[in-house]
PDB file of C-alpha atoms and ligand atoms in Angstrom:
ATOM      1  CA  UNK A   1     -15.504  77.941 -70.241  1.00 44.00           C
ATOM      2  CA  UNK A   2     -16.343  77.658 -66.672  1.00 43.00           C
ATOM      3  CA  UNK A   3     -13.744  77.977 -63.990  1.00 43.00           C
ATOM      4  CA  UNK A   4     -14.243  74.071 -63.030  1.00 45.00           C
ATOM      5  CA  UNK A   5     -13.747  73.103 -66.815  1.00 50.00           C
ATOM      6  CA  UNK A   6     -10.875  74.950 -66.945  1.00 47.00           C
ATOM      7  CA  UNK A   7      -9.608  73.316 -64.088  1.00 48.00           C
ATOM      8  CA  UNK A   8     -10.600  70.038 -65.204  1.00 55.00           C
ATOM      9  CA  UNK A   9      -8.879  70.841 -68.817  1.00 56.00           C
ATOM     10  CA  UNK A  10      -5.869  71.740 -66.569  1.00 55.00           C
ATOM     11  CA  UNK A  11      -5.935  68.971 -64.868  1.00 59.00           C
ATOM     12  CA  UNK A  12      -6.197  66.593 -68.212  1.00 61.00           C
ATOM     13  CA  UNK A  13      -3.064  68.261 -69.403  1.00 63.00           C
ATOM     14  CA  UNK A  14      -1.145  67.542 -66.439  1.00 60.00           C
ATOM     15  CA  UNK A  15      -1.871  64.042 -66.419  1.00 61.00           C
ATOM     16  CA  UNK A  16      -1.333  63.651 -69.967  1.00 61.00           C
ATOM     17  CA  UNK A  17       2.484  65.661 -70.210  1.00 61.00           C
ATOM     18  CA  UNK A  18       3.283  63.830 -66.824  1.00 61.00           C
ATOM     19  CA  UNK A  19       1.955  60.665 -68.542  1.00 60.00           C
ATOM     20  CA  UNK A  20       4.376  61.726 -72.148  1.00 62.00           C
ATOM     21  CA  UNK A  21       7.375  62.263 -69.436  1.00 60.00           C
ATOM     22  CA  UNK A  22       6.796  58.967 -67.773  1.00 57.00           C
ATOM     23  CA  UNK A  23       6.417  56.541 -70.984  1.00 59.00           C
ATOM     24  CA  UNK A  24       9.939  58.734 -72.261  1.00 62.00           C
ATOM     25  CA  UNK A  25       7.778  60.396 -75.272  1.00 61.00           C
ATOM     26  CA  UNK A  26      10.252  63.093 -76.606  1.00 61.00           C
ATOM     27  CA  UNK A  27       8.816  65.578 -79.461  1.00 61.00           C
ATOM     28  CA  UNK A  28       6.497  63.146 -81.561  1.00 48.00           C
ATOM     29  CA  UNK A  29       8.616  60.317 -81.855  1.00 50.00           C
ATOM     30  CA  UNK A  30       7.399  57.680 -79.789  1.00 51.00           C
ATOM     31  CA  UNK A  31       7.788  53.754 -79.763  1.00 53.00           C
ATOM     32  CA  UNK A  32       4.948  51.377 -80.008  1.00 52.00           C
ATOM     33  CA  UNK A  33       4.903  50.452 -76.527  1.00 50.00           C
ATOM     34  CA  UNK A  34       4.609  53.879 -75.495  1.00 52.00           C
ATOM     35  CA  UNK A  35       1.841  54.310 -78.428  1.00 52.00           C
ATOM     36  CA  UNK A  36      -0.212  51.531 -76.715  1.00 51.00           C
ATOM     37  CA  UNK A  37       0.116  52.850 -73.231  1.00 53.00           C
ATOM     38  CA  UNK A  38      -0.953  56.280 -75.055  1.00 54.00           C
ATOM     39  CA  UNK A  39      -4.179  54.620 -76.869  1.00 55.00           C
ATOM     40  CA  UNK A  40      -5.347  52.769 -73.299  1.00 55.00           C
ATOM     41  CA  UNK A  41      -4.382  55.672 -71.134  1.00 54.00           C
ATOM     42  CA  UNK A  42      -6.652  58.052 -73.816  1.00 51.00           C
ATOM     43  CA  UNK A  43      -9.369  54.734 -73.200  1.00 55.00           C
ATOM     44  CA  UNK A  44      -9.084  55.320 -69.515  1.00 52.00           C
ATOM     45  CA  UNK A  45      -9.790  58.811 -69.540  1.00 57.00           C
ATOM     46  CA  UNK A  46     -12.675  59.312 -72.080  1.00 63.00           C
ATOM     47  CA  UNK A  47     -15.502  57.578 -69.540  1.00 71.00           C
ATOM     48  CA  UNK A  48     -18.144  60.100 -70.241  1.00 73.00           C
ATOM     49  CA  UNK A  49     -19.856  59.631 -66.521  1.00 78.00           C
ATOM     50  CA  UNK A  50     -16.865  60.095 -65.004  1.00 92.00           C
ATOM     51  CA  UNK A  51     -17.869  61.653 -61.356  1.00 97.00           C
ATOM     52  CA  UNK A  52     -15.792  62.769 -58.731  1.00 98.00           C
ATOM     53  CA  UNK A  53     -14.982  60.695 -55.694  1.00 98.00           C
ATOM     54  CA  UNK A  54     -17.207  62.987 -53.376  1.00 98.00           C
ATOM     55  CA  UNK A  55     -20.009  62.906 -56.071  1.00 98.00           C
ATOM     56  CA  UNK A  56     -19.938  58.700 -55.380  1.00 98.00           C
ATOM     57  CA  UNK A  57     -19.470  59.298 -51.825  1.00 98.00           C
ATOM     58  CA  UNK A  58     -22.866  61.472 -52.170  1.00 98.00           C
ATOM     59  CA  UNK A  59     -24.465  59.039 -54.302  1.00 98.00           C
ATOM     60  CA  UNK A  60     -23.994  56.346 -51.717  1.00 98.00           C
ATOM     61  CA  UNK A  61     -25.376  58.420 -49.603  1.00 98.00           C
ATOM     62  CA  UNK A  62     -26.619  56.305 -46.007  1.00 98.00           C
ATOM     63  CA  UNK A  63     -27.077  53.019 -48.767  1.00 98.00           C
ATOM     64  CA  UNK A  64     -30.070  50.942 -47.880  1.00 98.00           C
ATOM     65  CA  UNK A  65     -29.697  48.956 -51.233  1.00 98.00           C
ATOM     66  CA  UNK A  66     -29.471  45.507 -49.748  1.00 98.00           C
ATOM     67  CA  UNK A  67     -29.441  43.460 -46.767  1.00 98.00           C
ATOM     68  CA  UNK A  68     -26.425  44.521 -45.298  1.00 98.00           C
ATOM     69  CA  UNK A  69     -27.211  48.038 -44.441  1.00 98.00           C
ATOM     70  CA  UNK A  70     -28.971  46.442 -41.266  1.00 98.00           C
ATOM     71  CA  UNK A  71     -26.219  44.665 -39.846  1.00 98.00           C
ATOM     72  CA  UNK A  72     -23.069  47.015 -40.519  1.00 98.00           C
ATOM     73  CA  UNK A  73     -22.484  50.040 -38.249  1.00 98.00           C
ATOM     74  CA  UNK A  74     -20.861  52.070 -41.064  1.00 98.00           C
ATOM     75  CA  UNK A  75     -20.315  52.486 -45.067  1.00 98.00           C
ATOM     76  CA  UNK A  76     -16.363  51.681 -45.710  1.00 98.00           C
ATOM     77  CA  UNK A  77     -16.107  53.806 -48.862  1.00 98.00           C
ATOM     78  CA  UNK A  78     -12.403  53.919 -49.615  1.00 98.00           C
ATOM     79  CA  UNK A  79      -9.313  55.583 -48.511  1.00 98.00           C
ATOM     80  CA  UNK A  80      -5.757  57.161 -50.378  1.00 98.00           C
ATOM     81  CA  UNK A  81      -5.023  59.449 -52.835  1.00 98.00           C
ATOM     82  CA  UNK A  82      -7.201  60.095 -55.227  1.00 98.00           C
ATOM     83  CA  UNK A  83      -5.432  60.196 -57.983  1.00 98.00           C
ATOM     84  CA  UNK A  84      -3.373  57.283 -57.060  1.00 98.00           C
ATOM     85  CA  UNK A  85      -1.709  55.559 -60.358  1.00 98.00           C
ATOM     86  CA  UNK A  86      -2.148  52.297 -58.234  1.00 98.00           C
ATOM     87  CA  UNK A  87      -5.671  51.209 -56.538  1.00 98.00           C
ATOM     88  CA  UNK A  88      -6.090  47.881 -54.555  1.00 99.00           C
ATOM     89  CA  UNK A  89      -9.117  46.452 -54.729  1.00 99.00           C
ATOM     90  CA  UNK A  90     -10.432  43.963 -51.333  1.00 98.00           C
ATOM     91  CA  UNK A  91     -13.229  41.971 -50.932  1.00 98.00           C
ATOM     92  CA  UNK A  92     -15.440  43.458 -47.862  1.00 98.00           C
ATOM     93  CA  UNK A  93     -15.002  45.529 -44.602  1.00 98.00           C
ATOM     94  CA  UNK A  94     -14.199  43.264 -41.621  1.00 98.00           C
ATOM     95  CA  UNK A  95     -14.577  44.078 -37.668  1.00 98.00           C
ATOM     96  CA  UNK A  96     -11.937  46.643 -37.407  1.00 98.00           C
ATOM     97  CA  UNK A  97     -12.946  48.010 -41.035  1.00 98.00           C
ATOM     98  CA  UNK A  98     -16.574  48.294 -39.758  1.00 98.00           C
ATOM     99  CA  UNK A  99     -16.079  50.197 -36.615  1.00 98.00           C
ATOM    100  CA  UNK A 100     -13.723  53.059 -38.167  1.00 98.00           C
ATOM    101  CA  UNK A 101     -14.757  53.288 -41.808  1.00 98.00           C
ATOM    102  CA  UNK A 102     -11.687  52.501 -43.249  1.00 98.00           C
ATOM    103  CA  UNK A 103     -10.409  49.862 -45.486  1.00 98.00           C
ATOM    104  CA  UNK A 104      -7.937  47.386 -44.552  1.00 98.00           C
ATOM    105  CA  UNK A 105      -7.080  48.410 -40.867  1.00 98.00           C
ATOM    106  CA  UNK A 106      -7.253  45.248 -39.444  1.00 98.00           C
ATOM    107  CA  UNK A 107      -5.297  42.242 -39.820  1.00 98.00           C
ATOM    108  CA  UNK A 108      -5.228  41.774 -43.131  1.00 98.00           C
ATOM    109  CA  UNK A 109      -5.071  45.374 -43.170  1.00 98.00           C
ATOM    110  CA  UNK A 110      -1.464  45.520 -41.484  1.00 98.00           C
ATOM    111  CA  UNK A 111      -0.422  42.505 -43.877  1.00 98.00           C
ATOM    112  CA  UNK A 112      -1.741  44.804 -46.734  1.00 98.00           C
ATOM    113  CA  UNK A 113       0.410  47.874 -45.121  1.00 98.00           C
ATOM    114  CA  UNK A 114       3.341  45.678 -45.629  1.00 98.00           C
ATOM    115  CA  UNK A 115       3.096  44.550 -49.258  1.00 98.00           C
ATOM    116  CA  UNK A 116       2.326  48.662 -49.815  1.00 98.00           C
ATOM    117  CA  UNK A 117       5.931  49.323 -48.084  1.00 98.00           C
ATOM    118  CA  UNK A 118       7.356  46.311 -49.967  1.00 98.00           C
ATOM    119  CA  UNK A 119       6.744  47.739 -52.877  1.00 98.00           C
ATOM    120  CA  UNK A 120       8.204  51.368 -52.244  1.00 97.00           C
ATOM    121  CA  UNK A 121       4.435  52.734 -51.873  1.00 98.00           C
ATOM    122  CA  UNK A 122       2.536  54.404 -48.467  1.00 98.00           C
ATOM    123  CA  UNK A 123      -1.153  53.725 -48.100  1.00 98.00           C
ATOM    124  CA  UNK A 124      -1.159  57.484 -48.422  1.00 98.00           C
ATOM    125  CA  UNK A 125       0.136  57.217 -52.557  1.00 98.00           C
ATOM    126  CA  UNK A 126      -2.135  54.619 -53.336  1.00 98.00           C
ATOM    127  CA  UNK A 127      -6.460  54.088 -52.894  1.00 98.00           C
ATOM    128  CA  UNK A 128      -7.102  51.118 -51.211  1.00 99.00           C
ATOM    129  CA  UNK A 129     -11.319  50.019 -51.501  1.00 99.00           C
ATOM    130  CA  UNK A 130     -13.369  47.013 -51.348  1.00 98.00           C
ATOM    131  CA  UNK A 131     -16.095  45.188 -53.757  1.00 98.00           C
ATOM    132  CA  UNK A 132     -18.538  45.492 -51.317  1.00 98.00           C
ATOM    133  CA  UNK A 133     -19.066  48.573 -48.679  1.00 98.00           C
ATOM    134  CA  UNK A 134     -20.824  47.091 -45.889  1.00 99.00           C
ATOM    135  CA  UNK A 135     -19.384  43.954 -43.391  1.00 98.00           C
ATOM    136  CA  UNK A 136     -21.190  41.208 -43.864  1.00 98.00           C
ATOM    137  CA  UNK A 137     -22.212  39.683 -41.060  1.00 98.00           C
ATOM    138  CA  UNK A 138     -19.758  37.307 -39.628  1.00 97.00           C
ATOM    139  CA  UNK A 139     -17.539  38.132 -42.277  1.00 97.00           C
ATOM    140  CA  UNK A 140     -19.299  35.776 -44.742  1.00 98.00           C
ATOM    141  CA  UNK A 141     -18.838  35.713 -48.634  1.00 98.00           C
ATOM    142  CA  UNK A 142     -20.692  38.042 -49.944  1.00 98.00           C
ATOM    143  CA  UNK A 143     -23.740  36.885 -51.707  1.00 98.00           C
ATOM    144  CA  UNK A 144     -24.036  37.650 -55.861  1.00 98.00           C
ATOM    145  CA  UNK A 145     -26.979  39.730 -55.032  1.00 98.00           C
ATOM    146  CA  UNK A 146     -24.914  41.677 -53.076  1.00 98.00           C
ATOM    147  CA  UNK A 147     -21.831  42.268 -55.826  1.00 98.00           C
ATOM    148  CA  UNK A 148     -24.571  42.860 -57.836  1.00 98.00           C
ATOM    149  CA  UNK A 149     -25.832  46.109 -56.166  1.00 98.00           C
ATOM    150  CA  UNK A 150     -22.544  47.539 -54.696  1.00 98.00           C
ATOM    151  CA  UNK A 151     -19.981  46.877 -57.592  1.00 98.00           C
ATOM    152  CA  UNK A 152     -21.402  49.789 -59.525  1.00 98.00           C
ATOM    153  CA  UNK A 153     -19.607  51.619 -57.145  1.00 98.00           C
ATOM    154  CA  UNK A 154     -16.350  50.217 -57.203  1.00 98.00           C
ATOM    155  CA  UNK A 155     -16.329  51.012 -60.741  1.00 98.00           C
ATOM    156  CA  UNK A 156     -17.508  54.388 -60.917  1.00 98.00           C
ATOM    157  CA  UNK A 157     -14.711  55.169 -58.324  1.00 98.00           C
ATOM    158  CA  UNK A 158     -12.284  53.339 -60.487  1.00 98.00           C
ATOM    159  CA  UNK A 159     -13.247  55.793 -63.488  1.00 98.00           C
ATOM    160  CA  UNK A 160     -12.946  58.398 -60.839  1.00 98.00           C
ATOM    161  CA  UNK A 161      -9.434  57.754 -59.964  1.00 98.00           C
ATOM    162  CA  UNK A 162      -8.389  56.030 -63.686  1.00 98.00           C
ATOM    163  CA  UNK A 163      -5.197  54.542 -62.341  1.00 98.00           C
ATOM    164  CA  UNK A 164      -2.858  53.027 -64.521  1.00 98.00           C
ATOM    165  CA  UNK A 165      -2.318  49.902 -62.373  1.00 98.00           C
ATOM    166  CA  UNK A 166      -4.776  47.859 -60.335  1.00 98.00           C
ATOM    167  CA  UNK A 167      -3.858  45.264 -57.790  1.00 99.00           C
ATOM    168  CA  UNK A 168      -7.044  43.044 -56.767  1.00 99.00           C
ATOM    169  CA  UNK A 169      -7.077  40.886 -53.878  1.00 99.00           C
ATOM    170  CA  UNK A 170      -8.535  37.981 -53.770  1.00 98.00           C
ATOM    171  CA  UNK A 171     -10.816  35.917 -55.779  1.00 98.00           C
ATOM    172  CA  UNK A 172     -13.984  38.391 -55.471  1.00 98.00           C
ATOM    173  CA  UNK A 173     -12.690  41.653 -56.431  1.00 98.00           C
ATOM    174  CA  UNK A 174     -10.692  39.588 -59.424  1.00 98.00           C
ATOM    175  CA  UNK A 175     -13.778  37.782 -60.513  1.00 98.00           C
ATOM    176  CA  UNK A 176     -15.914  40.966 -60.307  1.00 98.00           C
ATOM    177  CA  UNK A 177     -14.281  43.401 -62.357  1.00 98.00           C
ATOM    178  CA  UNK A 178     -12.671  40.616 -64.806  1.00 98.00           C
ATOM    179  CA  UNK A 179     -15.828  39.270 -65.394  1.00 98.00           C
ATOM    180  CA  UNK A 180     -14.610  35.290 -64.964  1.00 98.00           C
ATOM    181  CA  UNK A 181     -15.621  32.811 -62.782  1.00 98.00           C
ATOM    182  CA  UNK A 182     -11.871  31.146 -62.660  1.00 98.00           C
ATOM    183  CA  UNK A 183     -10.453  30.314 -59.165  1.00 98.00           C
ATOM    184  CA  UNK A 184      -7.966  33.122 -57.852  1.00 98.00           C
ATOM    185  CA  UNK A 185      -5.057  30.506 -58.102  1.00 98.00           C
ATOM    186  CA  UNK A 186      -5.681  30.352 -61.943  1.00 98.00           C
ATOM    187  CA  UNK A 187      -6.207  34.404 -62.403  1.00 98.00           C
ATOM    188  CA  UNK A 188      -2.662  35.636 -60.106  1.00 98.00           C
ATOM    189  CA  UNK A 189       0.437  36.546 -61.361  1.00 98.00           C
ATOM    190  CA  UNK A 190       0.039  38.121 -64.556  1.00 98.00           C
ATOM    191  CA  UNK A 191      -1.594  41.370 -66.351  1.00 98.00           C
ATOM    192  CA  UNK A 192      -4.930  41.215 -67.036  1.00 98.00           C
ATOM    193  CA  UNK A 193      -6.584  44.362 -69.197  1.00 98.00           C
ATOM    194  CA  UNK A 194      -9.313  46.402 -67.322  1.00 98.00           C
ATOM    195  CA  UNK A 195     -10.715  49.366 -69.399  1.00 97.00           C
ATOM    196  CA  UNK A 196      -6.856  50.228 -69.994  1.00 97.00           C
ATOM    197  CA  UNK A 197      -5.656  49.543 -66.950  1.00 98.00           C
ATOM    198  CA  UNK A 198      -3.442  47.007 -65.888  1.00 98.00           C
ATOM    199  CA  UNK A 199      -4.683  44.544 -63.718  1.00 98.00           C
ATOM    200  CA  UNK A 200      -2.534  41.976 -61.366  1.00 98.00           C
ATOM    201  CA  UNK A 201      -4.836  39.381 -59.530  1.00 99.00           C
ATOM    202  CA  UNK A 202      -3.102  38.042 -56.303  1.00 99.00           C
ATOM    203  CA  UNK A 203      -4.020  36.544 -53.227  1.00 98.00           C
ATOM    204  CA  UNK A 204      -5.788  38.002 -50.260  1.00 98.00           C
ATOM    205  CA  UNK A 205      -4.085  39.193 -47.375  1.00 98.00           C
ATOM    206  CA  UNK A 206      -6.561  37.183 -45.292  1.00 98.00           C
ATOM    207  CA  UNK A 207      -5.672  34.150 -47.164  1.00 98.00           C
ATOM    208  CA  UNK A 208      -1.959  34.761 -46.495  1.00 98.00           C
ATOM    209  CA  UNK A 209      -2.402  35.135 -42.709  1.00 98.00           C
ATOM    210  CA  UNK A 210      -3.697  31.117 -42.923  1.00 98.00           C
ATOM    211  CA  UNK A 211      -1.503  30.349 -45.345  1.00 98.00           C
ATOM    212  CA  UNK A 212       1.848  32.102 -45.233  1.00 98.00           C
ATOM    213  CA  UNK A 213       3.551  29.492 -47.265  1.00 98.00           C
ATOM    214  CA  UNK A 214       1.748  31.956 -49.930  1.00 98.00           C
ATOM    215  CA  UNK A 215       3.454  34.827 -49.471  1.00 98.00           C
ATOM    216  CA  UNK A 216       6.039  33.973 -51.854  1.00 98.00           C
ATOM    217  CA  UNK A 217       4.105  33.810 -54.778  1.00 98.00           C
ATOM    218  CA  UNK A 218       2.164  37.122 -53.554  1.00 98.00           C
ATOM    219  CA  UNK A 219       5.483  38.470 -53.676  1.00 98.00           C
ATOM    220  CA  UNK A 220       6.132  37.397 -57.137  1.00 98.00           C
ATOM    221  CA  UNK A 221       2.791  39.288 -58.148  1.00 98.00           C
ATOM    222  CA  UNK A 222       4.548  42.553 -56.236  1.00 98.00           C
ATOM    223  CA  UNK A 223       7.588  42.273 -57.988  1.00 98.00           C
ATOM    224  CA  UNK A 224       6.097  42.087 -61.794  1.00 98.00           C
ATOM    225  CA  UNK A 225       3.837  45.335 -60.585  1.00 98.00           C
ATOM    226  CA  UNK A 226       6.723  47.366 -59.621  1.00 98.00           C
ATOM    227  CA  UNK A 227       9.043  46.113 -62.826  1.00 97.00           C
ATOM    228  CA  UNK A 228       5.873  47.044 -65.054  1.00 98.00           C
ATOM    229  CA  UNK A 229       5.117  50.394 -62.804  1.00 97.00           C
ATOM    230  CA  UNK A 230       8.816  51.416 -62.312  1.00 95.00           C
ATOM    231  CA  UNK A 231       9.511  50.933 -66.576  1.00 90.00           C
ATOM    232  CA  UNK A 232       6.178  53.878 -67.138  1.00 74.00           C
ATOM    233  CA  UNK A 233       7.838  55.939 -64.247  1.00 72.00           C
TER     234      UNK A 233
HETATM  235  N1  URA B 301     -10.674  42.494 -46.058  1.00 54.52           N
HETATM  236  C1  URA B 301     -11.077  43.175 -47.146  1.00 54.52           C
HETATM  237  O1  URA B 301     -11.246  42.597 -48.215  1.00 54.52           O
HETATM  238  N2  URA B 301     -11.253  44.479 -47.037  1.00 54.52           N
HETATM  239  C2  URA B 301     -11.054  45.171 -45.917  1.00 54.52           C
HETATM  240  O2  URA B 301     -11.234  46.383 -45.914  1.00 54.52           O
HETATM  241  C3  URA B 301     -10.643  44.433 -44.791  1.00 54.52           C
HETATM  242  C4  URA B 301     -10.462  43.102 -44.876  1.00 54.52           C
END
């Protein structure tokens, strides 16, 4: 066995006794809820092209796949820990996002920062990455073409990390990886499953900085996460 097999075998049993400890498995007696975390957390793991985040990174590479590479000034891969048990998922790099390669820095960025405290997280214990890599220009909706062409990536760095909890914002990043056309206000506020992962739809922070009379039910998203998060913790 090679050193980075054994390291990755390490690694696997980590994960998995951390994951026994955290849905309160003791010996071999577990209960079916625990069972079904078990079976989708054994789901999550098993992608056979699972890469490493640099390996995507590399892939990525100085992306000329569509339109956008002419207009951005850089790629906005992702940011966090990479091993976060809780990713959120935006739509597309803004302004800010575009000049410093990082996602959610902006704006809706510092609204984002605040749901992350809200919820007794850091930007640093969590990944935090967008549908789509490049800004569009003007900040447009991204085109289908365009989700098309970049969402592989998104996915494969889902894989990477295999979270146990997703949090998408918005109706894109929703939409994309739940495969529905269904408006965001129909999707929010309740579990969704994504490859065994639980997924919570809410709003945008974008869409909350125009309409703050939202935040309330954005908060109602947060505080079925961290019920559902705290009870595997
Ligand atoms: N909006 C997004 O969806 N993503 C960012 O990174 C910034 C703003």
């Amino acid at each position: 066995m090679t050193a980075i097999r054994l390291i990755e075998t390490i690694d696997d049993l980590t994960r998995t006794l951390r994951f026994l400890k955290r849905t309160g498995c003791q010996g071999f007696s577990c209960s079916e809820a625990s069972l079904t975390r078990l079976d989708n957390w054994g789901q999550a793991r098993s992608w056979p092209d699972r890469q490493t985040l640099a390996d995507i990174r590399a892939e990525l590479g100085n992306c000329r796949r569509c339109r956008l590479a002419k207009s951005r000034r850089q790629i906005v891969f992702g940011g966090g820990d990479p091993g976060a048990r809780l990713v959120f998922v935006g739509e597309a790099p803004g302004y800010e996002e575009d000049l410093k390669g990082e996602p959610f820095i902006g704006p809706a960025g510092r609204l984002l920062t605040k749901i992350i405290h809200a919820i007794d997280m850091t930007r640093e214990t969590v990944y935090i990455l967008n549908v789509i890599k490049c800004r569009p220009p003007q900040n447009r909706n991204p085109l289908p073409d365009e989700v098309e062409t970049c969402a592989p990536f998104m996915i494969k760095q889902i894989r990477s990390i295999a979270p146990e909890f997703i949090c998408t914002l918005g109706k894109f990043a929703a939409q994309t990886l739940l495969q529905t056309d269904q408006p965001i206000s129909r999707l929010r506020g309740r579990f969704y499953d994504y490859e065994g992962i639980q997924l919570m739809p809410t709003f945008h922070p974008s869409y909350l900085l125009h309409n703050p009379g939202k935040k309330r039910e954005v908060w109602q998203d947060m505080q079925k996460l961290m019920a559902v998060m705290k009870k595997v913790d």
